[in-house]
Amino acid sequence: MSRFGNWLAAFWLRRQVALAVLLGRKRRSIELMQQVLRLDPDDAESRNALGNLLVEAGEPVAAVEQFMLLLERWPDNAEAWFNLGYIHESREDLTNAERCFRRALELNPKIDRAWYGLGLTLIRGGRLGEAVDALKRNIELQPFSPYGYYQLGMTYHHLGRRDEALRIIDKLQGFEPKFAATLKRDIDTTPPAPPAAGPSNPPTVLNKEAIATPV
């Protein structure tokens, strides 16, 4: 097939992938994206998309393989590093999650979800002071997403910084009153972490949904 023929075939396959995703046909969308990559193995965007489809289909091992293949060819692909971090965090591999999120942010410090993912990883490792810095960067980049505010408020609570936690509730009240109410309830009902909380005794991470969005 000619180069133009390959391009045209891949174009129509991607359209079919989009339709399969819309219809919730996860396995079909994966098969179609695999066909796209057989036509063009060096298509970084499609390789990344295949990894994300595998994540959504509950196949993290296969997804990691795709992201690693992508990084062998393009080691500076920030999105692939973020997606690897997401998988490692969801599997509680905190060391590799932090390494991948930090690499993604070295390459592109504007990936707001990578700051959020790093913040969650640090919380789960008991490194609350560092988590504050990461979560503050997240909300600077995503000022109207409630998830970063929620985690920052809870982290301030666990650090015993009540006034700052209350200011986060006030901020949320202005644009997400339901989240503000949830944060207030969780602060009122969750004991603060002990001052020496570490990896063996981290505060619980609640309402962590926002990281579940691969790039």
Coordinates of C-alpha atoms in Angstrom, one line a residue, residues 42-147:
D42 CA 5.9 5.0 14.9
D43 CA 2.6 6.9 15.5
A44 CA 3.3 8.1 19.1
E45 CA -0.2 9.6 19.5
S46 CA -1.9 6.3 18.6
R47 CA 0.5 4.3 20.8
N48 CA -0.4 6.6 23.7
A49 CA -4.1 6.2 22.9
L50 CA -3.8 2.4 22.8
G51 CA -2.2 2.5 26.3
N52 CA -5.0 4.6 27.6
L53 CA -7.6 2.3 26.1
L54 CA -5.9 -0.7 27.8
V55 CA -6.0 1.2 31.1
E56 CA -9.7 1.8 30.7
A57 CA -10.2 -1.9 29.8
G58 CA -8.6 -2.9 33.1
E59 CA -5.4 -4.2 31.5
P60 CA -2.6 -2.2 33.2
V61 CA 0.2 -4.7 32.4
A62 CA -0.5 -4.4 28.6
A63 CA -0.8 -0.7 29.0
V64 CA 2.6 -0.4 30.6
E65 CA 4.1 -2.3 27.7
Q66 CA 2.6 0.2 25.2
F67 CA 3.9 3.2 27.1
M68 CA 7.3 1.6 27.5
L69 CA 7.4 1.0 23.7
L70 CA 6.6 4.6 23.2
L71 CA 9.3 5.8 25.5
E72 CA 11.9 3.6 23.9
R73 CA 11.3 5.6 20.7
W74 CA 10.4 9.0 22.3
P75 CA 12.0 9.1 25.8
D76 CA 10.9 12.8 26.3
N77 CA 7.1 12.1 25.8
A78 CA 5.7 13.7 28.9
E79 CA 2.2 12.2 28.4
A80 CA 3.6 8.7 28.4
W81 CA 5.5 9.4 31.6
F82 CA 2.4 10.7 33.3
N83 CA 0.3 7.7 32.2
L84 CA 3.0 5.3 33.6
G85 CA 2.8 7.3 36.8
Y86 CA -0.9 7.0 36.9
I87 CA -0.7 3.2 36.5
H88 CA 2.0 2.9 39.2
E89 CA 0.0 5.1 41.6
S90 CA -3.2 3.1 41.1
R91 CA -1.2 -0.1 41.8
E92 CA 0.3 1.4 45.0
D93 CA 3.9 1.4 43.5
L94 CA 4.7 4.7 45.1
T95 CA 8.4 4.8 44.2
N96 CA 7.8 4.3 40.5
A97 CA 4.8 6.6 40.5
E98 CA 6.8 9.4 42.0
R99 CA 9.6 8.8 39.6
C100 CA 7.3 8.9 36.5
F101 CA 5.3 11.9 37.7
R102 CA 8.4 13.9 38.4
R103 CA 9.9 13.0 35.0
A104 CA 6.6 14.1 33.3
L105 CA 6.8 17.4 35.1
E106 CA 10.4 17.9 34.2
L107 CA 9.4 17.6 30.6
N108 CA 6.2 19.6 30.9
P109 CA 5.5 21.3 34.2
K110 CA 2.0 22.4 32.9
I111 CA 0.5 18.9 33.2
D112 CA -1.9 19.7 36.0
R113 CA -2.9 16.1 36.6
A114 CA 0.8 15.1 37.1
W115 CA 1.0 17.6 40.0
Y116 CA -2.2 16.1 41.4
G117 CA -0.9 12.5 41.0
L118 CA 2.4 13.5 42.6
G119 CA 0.5 15.1 45.5
L120 CA -1.5 11.9 46.0
T121 CA 1.6 9.8 45.8
L122 CA 3.3 11.9 48.4
I123 CA 0.3 11.8 50.7
R124 CA 0.2 8.1 50.6
G125 CA 3.9 8.0 51.4
G126 CA 3.3 10.2 54.5
R127 CA 5.2 13.2 53.0
L128 CA 2.5 15.8 53.6
G129 CA 4.7 18.9 53.4
E130 CA 5.9 18.0 49.9
A131 CA 2.3 17.1 49.0
V132 CA 1.1 20.6 49.8
D133 CA 3.6 22.1 47.3
A134 CA 2.5 19.7 44.6
L135 CA -1.2 20.3 45.2
K136 CA -0.8 24.0 45.2
R137 CA 0.8 23.7 41.7
N138 CA -2.2 21.6 40.6
I139 CA -4.7 24.2 41.6
E140 CA -2.7 27.0 40.1
L141 CA -3.0 25.3 36.8
Q142 CA -6.6 24.0 37.3
P143 CA -8.2 26.7 39.5
F144 CA -11.8 25.5 39.1
S145 CA -11.3 21.8 39.6
P146 CA -12.4 20.8 43.1
Y147 CA -10.2 17.7 43.5

